[in-house]
Amino acid sequence: MCLAVPGRVLGVEERDGTRMATVDFGGVVKEVCLEYLPDLEVGEYAIVHVGFALQRLDEESARRTLELFENLGMLQEEFGDPWEQAAQAGGEDLAREVRR
């Protein structure tokens, strides 16, 4: 599943002519393209989807959404290690087969 996740801008730089940001998503830090929000600044929040900041968001809304995603396990699903997730899914499938 690909979520649009709120994140807080930690740093901004230009890389190869593209404005990029380091963004914190509740403890997970990723690089994000700012082409759609070129005036986004450090400390501001934005909704990010597939590596692009799409819309500004106020801090309270961002925190509530991140908390909800965390409680539902959606942050781990979105940002977790795909190899680990595949192994866990495979383990669940194997466990179902053994029970049959």
CSV table of N, CA and C in Angstrom, one decimal, residues 3 42 49 63 72 95:
chain,number,residue,atom,x,y,z
A,3,LEU,N,0.9,5.0,1.0
A,3,LEU,CA,0.1,6.1,1.7
A,3,LEU,C,0.7,7.5,1.4
A,42,VAL,N,12.4,24.4,6.3
A,42,VAL,CA,12.7,23.6,7.4
A,42,VAL,C,11.8,23.9,8.6
A,49,HIS,N,3.9,11.7,-0.9
A,49,HIS,CA,3.4,10.5,-1.5
A,49,HIS,C,4.5,10.1,-2.6
A,63,ARG,N,0.8,15.5,13.3
A,63,ARG,CA,1.0,14.7,14.5
A,63,ARG,C,-0.1,13.7,14.8
A,72,LEU,N,-2.1,2.0,14.0
A,72,LEU,CA,-2.7,1.0,13.1
A,72,LEU,C,-1.6,0.2,12.5
A,95,ALA,N,2.8,-21.2,8.0
A,95,ALA,CA,2.0,-21.6,9.2
A,95,ALA,C,0.6,-22.1,8.8
